[in-house]
mmCIF file of C-alpha atoms in Angstrom:
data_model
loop_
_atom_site.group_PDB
_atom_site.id
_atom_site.type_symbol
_atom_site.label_atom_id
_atom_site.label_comp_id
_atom_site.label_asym_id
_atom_site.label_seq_id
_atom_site.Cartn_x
_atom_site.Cartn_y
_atom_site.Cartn_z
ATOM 1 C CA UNK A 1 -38.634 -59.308 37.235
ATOM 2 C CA UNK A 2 -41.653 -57.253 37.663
ATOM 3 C CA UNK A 3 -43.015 -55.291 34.839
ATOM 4 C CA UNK A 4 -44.347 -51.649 34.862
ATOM 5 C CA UNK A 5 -47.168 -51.313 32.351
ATOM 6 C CA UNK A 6 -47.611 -47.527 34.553
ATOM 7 C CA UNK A 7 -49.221 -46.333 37.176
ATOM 8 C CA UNK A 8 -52.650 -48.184 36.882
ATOM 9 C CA UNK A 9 -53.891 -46.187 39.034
ATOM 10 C CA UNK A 10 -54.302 -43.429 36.701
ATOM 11 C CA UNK A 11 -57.199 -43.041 34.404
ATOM 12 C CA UNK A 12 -56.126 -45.931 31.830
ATOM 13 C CA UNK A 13 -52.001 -46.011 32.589
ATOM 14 C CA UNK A 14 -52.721 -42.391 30.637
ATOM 15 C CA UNK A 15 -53.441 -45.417 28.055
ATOM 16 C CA UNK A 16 -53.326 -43.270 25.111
ATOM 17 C CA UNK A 17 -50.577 -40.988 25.670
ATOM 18 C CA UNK A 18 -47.755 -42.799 27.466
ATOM 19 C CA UNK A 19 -47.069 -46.061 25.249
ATOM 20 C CA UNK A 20 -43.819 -47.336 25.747
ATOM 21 C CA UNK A 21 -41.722 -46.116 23.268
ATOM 22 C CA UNK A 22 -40.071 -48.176 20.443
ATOM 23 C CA UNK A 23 -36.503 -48.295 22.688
ATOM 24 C CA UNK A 24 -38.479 -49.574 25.974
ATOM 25 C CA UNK A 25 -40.417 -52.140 23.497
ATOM 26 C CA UNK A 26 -37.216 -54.743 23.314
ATOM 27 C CA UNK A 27 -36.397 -54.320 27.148
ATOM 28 C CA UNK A 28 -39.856 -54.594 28.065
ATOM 29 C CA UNK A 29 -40.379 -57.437 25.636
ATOM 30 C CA UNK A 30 -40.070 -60.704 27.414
ATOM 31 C CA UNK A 31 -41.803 -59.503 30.415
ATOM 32 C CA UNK A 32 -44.563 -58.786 28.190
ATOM 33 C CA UNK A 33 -44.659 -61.899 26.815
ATOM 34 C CA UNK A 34 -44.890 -63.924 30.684
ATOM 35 C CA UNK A 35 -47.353 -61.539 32.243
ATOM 36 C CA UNK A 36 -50.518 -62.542 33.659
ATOM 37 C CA UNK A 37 -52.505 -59.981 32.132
ATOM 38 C CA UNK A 38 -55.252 -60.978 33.999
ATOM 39 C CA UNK A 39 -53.634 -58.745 36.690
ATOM 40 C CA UNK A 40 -53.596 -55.789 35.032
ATOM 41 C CA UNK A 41 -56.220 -53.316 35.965
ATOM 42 C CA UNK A 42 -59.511 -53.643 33.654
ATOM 43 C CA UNK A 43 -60.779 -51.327 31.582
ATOM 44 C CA UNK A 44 -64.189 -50.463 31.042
ATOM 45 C CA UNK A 45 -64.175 -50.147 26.658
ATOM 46 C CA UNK A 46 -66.455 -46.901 26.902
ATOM 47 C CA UNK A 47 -64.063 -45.076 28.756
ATOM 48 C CA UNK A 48 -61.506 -45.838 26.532
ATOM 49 C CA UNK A 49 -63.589 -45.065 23.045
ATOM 50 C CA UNK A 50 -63.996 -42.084 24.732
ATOM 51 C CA UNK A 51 -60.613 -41.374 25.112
ATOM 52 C CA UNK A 52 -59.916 -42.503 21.928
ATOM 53 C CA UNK A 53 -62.932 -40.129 20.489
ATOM 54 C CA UNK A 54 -61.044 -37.248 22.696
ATOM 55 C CA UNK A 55 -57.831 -37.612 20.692
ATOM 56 C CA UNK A 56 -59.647 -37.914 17.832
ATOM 57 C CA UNK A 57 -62.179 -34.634 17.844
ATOM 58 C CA UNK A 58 -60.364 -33.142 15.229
ATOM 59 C CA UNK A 59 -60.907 -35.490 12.963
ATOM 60 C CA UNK A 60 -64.121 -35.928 10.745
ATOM 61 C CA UNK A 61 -66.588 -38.467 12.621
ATOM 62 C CA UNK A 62 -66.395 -42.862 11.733
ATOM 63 C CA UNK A 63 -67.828 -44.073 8.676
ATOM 64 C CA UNK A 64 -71.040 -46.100 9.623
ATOM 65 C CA UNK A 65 -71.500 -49.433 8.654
ATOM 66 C CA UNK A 66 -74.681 -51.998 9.350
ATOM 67 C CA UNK A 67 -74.544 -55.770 9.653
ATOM 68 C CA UNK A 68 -76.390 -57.797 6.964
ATOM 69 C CA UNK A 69 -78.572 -59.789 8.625
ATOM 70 C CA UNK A 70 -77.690 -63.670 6.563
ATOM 71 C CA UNK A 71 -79.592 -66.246 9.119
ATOM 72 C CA UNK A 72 -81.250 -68.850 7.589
ATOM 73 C CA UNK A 73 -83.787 -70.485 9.820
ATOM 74 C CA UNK A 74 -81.251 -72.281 11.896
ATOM 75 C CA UNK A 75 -82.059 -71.202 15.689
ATOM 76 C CA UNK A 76 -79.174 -71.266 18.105
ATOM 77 C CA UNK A 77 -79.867 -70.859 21.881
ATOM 78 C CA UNK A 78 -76.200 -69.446 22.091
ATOM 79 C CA UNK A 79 -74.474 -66.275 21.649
ATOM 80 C CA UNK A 80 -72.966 -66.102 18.307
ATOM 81 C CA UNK A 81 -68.902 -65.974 18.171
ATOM 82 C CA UNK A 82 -67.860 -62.787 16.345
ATOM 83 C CA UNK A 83 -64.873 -62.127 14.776
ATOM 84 C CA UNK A 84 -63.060 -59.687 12.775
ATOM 85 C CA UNK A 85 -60.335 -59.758 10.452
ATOM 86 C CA UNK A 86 -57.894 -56.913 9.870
ATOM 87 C CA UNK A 87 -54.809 -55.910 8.052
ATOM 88 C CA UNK A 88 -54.216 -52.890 10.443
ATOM 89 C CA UNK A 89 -51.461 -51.308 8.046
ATOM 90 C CA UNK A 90 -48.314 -51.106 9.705
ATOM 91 C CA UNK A 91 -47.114 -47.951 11.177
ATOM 92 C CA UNK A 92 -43.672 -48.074 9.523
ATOM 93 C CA UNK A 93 -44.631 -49.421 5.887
ATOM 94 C CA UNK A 94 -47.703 -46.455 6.193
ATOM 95 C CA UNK A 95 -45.430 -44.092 6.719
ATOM 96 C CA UNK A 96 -41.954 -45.252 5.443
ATOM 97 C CA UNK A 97 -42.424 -47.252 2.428
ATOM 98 C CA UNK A 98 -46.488 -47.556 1.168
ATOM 99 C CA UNK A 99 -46.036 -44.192 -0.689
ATOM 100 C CA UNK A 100 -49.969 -43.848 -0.088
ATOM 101 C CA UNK A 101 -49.988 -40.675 -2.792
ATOM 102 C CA UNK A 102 -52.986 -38.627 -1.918
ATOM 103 C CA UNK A 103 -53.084 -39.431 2.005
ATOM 104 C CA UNK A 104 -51.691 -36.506 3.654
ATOM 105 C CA UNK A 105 -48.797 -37.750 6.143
ATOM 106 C CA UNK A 106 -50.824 -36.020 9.146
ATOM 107 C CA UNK A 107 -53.430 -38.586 8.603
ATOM 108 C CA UNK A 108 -50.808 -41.681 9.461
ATOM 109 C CA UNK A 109 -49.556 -39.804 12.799
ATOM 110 C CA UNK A 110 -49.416 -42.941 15.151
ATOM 111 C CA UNK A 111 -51.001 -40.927 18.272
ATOM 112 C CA UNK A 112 -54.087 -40.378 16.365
ATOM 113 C CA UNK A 113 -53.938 -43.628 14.036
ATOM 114 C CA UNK A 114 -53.991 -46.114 17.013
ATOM 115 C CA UNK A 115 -57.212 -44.520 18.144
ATOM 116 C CA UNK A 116 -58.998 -44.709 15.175
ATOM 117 C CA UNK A 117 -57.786 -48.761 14.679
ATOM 118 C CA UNK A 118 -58.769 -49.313 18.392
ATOM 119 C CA UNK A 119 -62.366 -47.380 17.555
ATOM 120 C CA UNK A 120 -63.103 -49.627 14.882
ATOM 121 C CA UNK A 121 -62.143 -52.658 17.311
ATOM 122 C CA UNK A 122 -64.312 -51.009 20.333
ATOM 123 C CA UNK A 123 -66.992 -50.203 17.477
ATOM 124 C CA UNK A 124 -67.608 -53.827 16.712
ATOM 125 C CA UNK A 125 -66.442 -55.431 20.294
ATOM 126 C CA UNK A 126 -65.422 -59.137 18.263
ATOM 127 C CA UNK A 127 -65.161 -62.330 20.519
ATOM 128 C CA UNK A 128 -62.102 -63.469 18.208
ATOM 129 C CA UNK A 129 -59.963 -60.814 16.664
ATOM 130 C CA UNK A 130 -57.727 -61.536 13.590
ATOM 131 C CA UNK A 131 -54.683 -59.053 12.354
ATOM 132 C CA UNK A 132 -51.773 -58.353 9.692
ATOM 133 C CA UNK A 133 -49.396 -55.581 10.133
ATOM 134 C CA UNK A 134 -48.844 -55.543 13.458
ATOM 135 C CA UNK A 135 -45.973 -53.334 14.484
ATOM 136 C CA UNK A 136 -47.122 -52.226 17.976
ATOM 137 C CA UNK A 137 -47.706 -55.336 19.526
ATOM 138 C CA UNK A 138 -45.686 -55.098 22.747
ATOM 139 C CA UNK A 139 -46.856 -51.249 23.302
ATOM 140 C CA UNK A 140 -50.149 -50.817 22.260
ATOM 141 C CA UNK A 141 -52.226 -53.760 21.386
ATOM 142 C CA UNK A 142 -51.622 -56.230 23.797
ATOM 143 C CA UNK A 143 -51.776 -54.153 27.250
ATOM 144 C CA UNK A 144 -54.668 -52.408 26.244
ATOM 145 C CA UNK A 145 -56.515 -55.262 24.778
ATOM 146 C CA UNK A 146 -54.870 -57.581 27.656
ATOM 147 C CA UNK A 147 -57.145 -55.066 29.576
ATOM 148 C CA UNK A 148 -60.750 -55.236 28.028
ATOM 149 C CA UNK A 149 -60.241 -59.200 28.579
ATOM 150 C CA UNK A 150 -58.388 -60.239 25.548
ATOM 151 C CA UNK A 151 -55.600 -62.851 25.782
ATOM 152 C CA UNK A 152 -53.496 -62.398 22.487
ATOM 153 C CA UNK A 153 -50.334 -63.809 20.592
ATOM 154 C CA UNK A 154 -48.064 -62.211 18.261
ATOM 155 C CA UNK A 155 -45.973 -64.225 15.613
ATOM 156 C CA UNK A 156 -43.797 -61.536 13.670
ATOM 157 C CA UNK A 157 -42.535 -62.288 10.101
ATOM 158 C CA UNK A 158 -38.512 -63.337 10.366
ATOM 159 C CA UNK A 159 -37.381 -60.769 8.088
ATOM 160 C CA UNK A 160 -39.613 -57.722 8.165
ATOM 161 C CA UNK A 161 -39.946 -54.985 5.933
ATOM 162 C CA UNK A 162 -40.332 -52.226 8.800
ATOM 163 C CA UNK A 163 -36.784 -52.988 10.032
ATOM 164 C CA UNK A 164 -35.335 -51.444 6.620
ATOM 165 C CA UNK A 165 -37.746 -48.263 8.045
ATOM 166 C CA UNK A 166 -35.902 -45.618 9.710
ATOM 167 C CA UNK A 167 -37.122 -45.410 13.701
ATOM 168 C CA UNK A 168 -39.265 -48.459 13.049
ATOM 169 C CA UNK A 169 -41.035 -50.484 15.906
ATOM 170 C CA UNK A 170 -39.680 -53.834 15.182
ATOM 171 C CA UNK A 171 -40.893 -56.039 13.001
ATOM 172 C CA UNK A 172 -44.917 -56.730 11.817
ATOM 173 C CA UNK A 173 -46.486 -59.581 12.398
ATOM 174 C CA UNK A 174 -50.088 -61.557 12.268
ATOM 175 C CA UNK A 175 -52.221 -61.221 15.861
ATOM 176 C CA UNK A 176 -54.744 -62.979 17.753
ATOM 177 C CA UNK A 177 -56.986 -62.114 20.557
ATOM 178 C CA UNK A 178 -60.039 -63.858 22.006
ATOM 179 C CA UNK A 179 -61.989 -62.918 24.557
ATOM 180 C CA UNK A 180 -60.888 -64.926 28.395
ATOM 181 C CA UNK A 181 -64.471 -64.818 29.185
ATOM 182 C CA UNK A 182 -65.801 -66.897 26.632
ATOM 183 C CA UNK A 183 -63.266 -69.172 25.549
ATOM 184 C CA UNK A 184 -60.112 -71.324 26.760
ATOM 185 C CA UNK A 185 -56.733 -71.998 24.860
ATOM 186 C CA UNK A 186 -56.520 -75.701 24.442
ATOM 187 C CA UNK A 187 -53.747 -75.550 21.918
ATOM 188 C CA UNK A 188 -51.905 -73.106 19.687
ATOM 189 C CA UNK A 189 -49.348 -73.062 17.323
ATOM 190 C CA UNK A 190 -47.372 -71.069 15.365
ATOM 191 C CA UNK A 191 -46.479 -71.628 12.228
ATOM 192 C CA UNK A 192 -44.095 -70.540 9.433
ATOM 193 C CA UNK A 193 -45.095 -71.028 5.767
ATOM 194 C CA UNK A 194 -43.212 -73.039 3.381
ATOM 195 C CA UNK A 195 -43.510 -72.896 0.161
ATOM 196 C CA UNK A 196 -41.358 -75.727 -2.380
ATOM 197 C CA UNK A 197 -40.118 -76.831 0.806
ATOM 198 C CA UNK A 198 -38.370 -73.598 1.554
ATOM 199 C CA UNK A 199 -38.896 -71.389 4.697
ATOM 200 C CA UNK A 200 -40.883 -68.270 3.989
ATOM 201 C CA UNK A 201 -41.174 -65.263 5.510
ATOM 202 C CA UNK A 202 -44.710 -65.703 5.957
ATOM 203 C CA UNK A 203 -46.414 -67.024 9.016
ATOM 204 C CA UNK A 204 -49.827 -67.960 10.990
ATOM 205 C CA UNK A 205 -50.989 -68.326 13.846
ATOM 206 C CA UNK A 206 -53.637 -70.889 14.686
ATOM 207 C CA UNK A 207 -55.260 -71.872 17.476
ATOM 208 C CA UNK A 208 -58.152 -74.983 19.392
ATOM 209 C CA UNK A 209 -60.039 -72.845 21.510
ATOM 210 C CA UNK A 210 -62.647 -74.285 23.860
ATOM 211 C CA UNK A 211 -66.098 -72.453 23.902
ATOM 212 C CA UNK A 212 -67.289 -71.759 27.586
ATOM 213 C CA UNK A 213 -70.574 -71.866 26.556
ATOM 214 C CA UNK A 214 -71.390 -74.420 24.282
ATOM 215 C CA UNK A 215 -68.390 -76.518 25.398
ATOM 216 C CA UNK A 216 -67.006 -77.302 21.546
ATOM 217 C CA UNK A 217 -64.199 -76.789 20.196
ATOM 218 C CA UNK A 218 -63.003 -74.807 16.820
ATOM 219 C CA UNK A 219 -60.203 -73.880 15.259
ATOM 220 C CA UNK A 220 -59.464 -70.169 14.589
ATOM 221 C CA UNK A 221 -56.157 -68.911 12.708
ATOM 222 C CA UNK A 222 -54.694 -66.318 11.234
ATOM 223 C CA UNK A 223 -52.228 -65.612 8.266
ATOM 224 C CA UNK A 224 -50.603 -62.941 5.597
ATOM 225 C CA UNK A 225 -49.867 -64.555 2.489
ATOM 226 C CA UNK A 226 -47.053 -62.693 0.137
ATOM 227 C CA UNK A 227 -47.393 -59.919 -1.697
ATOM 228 C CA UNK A 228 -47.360 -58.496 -5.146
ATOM 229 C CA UNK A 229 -47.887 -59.710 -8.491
ATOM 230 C CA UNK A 230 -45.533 -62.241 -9.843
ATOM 231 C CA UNK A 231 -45.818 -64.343 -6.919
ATOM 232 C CA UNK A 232 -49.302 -65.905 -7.257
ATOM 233 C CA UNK A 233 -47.223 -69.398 -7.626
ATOM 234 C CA UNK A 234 -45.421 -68.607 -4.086
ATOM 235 C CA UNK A 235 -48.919 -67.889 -2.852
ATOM 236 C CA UNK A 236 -50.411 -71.078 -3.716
ATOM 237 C CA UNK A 237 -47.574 -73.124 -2.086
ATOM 238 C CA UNK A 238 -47.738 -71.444 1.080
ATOM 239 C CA UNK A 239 -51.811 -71.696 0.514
ATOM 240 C CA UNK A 240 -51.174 -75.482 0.861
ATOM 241 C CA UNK A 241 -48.680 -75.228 3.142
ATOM 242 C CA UNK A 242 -51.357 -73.570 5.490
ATOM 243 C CA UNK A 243 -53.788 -76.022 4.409
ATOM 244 C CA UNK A 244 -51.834 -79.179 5.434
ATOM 245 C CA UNK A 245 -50.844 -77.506 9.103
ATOM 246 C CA UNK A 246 -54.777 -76.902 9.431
ATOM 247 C CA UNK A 247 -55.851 -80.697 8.183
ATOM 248 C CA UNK A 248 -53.319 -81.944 10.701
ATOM 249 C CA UNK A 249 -54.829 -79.020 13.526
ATOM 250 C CA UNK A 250 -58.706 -79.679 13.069
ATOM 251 C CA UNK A 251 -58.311 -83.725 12.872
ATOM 252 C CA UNK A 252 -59.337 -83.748 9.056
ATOM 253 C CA UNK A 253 -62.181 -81.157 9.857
ATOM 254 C CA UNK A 254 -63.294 -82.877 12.909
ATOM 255 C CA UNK A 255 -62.989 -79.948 14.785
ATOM 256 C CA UNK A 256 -64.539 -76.573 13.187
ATOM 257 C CA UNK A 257 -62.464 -74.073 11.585
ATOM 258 C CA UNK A 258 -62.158 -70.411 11.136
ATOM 259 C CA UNK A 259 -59.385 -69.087 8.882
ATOM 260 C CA UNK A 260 -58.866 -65.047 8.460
ATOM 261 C CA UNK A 261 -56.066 -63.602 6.293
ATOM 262 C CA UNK A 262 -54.796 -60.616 3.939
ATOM 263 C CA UNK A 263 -54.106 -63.486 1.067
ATOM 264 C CA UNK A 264 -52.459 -61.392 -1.121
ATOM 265 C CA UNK A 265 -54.708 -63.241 -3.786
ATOM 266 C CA UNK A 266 -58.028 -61.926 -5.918
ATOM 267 C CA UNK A 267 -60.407 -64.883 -6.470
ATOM 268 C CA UNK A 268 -58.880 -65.859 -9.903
ATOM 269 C CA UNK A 269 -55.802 -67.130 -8.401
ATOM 270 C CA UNK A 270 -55.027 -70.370 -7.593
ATOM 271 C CA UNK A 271 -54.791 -70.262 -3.696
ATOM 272 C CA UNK A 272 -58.136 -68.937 -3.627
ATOM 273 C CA UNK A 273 -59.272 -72.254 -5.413
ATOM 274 C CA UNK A 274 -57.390 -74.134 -3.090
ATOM 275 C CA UNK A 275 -59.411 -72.692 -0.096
ATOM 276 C CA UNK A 276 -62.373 -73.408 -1.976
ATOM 277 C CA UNK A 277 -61.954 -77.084 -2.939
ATOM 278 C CA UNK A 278 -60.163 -78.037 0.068
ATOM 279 C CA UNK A 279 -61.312 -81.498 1.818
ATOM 280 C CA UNK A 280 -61.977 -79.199 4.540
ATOM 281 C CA UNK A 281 -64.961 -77.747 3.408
ATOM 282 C CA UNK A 282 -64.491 -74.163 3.579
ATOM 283 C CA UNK A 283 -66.465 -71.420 1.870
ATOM 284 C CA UNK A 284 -65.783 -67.433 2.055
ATOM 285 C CA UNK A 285 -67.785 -65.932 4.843
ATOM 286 C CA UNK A 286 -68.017 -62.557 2.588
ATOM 287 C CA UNK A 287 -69.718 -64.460 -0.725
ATOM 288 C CA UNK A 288 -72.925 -64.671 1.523
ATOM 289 C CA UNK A 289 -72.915 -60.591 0.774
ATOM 290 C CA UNK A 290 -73.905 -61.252 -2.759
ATOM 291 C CA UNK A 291 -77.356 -61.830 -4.218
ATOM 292 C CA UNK A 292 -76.406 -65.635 -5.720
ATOM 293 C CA UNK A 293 -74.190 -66.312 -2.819
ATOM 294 C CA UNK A 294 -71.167 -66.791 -5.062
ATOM 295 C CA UNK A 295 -69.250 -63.725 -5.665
ATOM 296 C CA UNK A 296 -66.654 -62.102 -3.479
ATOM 297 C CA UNK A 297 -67.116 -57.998 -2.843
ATOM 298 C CA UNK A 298 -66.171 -55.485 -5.330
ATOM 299 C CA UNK A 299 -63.086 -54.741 -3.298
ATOM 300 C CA UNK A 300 -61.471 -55.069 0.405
ATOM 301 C CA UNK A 301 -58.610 -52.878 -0.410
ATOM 302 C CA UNK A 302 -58.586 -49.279 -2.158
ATOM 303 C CA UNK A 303 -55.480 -47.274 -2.293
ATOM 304 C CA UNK A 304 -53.490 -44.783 -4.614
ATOM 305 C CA UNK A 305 -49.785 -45.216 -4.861
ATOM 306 C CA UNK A 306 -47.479 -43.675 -7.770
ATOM 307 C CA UNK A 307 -48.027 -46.354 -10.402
ATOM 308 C CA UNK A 308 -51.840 -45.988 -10.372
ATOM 309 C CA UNK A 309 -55.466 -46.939 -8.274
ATOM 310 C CA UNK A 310 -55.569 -50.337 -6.695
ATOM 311 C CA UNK A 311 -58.400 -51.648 -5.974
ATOM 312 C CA UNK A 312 -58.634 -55.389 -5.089
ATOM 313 C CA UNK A 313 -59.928 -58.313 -3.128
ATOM 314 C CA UNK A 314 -57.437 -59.961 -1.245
ATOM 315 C CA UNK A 315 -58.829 -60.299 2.276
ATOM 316 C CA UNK A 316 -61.215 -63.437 3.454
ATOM 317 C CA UNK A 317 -62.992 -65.016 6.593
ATOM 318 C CA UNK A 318 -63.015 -68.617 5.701
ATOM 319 C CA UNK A 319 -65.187 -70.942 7.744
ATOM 320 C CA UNK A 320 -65.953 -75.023 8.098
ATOM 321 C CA UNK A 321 -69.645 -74.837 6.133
ATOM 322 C CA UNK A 322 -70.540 -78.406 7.276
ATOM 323 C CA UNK A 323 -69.826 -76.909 11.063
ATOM 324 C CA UNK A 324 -70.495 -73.075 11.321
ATOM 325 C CA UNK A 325 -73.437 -71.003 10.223
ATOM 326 C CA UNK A 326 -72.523 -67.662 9.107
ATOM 327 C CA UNK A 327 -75.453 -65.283 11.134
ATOM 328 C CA UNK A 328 -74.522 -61.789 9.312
ATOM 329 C CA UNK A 329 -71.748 -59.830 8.048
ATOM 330 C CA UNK A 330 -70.628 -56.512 8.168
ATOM 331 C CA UNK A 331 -71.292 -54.658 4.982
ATOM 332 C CA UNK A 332 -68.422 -52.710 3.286
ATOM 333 C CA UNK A 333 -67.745 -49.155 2.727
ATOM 334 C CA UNK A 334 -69.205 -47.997 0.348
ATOM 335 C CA UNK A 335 -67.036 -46.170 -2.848
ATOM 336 C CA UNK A 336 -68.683 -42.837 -1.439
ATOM 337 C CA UNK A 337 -67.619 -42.960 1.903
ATOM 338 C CA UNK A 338 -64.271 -43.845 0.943
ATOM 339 C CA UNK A 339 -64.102 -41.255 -1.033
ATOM 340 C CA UNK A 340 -61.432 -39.861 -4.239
ATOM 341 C CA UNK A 341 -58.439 -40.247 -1.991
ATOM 342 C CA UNK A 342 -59.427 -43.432 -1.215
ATOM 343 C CA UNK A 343 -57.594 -45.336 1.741
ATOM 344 C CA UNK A 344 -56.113 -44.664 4.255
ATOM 345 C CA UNK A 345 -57.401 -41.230 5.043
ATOM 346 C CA UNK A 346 -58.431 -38.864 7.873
ATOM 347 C CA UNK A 347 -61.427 -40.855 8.072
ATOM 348 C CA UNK A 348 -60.143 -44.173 7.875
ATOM 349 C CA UNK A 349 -56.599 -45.676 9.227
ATOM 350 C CA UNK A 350 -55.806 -48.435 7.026
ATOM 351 C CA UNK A 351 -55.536 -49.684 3.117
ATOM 352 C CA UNK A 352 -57.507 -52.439 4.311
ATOM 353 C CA UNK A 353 -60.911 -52.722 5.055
ATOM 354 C CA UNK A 354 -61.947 -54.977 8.390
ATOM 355 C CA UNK A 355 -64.060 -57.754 7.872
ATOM 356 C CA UNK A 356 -66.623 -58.973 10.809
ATOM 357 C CA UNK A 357 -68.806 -62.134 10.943
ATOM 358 C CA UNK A 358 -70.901 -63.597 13.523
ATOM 359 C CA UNK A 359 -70.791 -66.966 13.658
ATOM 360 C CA UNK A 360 -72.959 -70.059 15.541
ATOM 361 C CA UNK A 361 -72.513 -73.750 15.547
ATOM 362 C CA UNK A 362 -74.606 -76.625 13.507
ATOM 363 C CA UNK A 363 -76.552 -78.253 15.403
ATOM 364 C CA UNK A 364 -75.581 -81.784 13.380
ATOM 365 C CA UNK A 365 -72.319 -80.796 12.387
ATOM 366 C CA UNK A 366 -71.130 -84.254 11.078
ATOM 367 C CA UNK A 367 -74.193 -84.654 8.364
ATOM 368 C CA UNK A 368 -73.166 -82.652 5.975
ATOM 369 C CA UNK A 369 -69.212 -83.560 6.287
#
């Protein structure tokens, strides 16, 4: 069966405007899934941030930003790998059950929301690109990204809280995109966490890719632990659930690995420590930010709901620190530009802040195993 993504002949399928809609998004599903998006037209990413800028005029301007420059004097002859990690918020929890208290419900509008999540991704242009909450997969994410050269999977959670959402999208899921140019698939798996030997409703998504460039291999993945307090137990079994898939993955940290998730989980808890003492020798790209190199930021989430202000760390770009140097970071925003309403807002289109990191290889990766 052939596929109609539009008429590509048009400026950008009228990319913005004409999304399939949430009926055509089962239909159109499985074709999705098989097609060679490599024969879809190409976009050029300016015109679309300027379509997306277009849509968005109304709107006060993006929040800037800078990358903190965290290079030691380790030279590379290679292109760093970027990537970015981001719980996107999901269209139907933002608007059907997150009760975000002082964001005004114009702000979540989906035409206007999309553009400012695909502004921050154009913003930053990451090799690798790592995200929660994704309800608009199949209609928005993966043709247009498909289209700017990203290849991408999409691993929903079984039982999703946007179904229980009235003229929801189907369900939300964890996402992964890397760039066709630089890098090829060798192997990827999805994977649904366990915790006490029971089947969760929590998943990743991890994946061998093959640098073009440098010809090694790493291991990038992506996951959404469970939420809420009360369940920091449930969080630490599916923390070594994740764990154990990744040991088994990366050959015992042979191969390099990148790990990107909304944990759910401030430092105190238990899965954090996990991470951190794991034989794979991970540290938390984002502790680099801090003067002694040890303490996470202040906050990656800020949001006001009916019980009160919640403002926590809970997301994290973990990385092999035998294997990868960590080249800079992108700095947070700060409590000012976030403002008293805090997140989401007009300005902003998620709960969640995005997290980028530019990464290169060691040069002697197996001396400091």
């Amino acid at each position: 069966a052939v596929c109609s993504m539009g008429n590509s002949t048009s400026r950008l399928y009228s990319t913005l405007a004409k999304t399939l809609s949430s009926g055509a998004v089962s239909q159109h599903q499985d074709c999705l899934e098989q097609q060679d998006s490599a024969r879809l037209d190409p976009i050029d990413p300016k015109d679309l941030l300027e379509e997306c800028q277009m849509v968005l005029q109304k709107r006060p301007p993006r929040f800037q930003r800078d990358f903190v420059d965290l290079k030691k004097n380790t030279a590379s002859n290679h292109r760093p790998i970027r990537v970015m990690q981001w719980n996107i918020l999901a269209q139907a929890l933002g608007e059907g059950k997150d009760n975000f208290v002082q964001c005004p419900m114009e702000a979540l509008k989906w035409e206007e929301r999309k553009c400012l999540i695909l502004e921050e991704i154009l913003a930053y242009k990451p090799d690798i690109l790592c995200l929660q909450e994704v309800d608009h997969y199949f209609d928005t994410f993966e043709p247009l990204l498909s289209r700017l050269g990203y290849q991408g999977t999409f691993f929903p959670k079984p039982w999703s809280p946007c179904l229980d959402v009235e003229r929801n999208n189907g369900p939300d899921g964890c996402a992964l995109f890397f760039l066709r140019a630089r890098f090829e698939l060798i192997n990827s798996a999805n994977i649904r966490l366990t915790a006490r030997k029971l089947k969760t409703n929590q998943v990743a998504i991890a994946q061998t890719l093959k640098c073009n460039e440098t010809g090694r291999l790493f291991c990038i993945a992506v996951t959404h632990l469970k939420a809420r307090t009360g369940w920091e137990s449930f969080r630490s079994a599916q923390g070594c659930d994740l764990l154990q898939n990744l040991k088994s993955i990366t050959q015992g940290a042979k191969i390099p690995l990148i790990v990107c998730g909304d944990f759910n989980a401030e430092p105190t808890e238990e899965v954090y420590r996990e991470f951190s003492n794991s034989s794979l020798n991970l540290n938390s790209a984002y502790k680099l930010l801090s003067p002694d190199g040890q303490s996470e930021p202040p906050y990656t989430t800020w949001k006001i709901r009916p019980s009160g202000e919640c403002r926590h760390t809970l997301d994290y770009i973990w990385y092999s620190q035998h294997a990868l140097n960590v080249n800079s970071a992108l700095g947070l925003l700060t409590e000012e530009q976030i403002g008293p309403n805090r997140l989401p807002s007009f300005n902003y289109p998620s709960d969640h802040l995005s997290l980028v990191c530019d990464f290169s290889f060691n040069q002697d990766p197996d001396r400091l195993l």
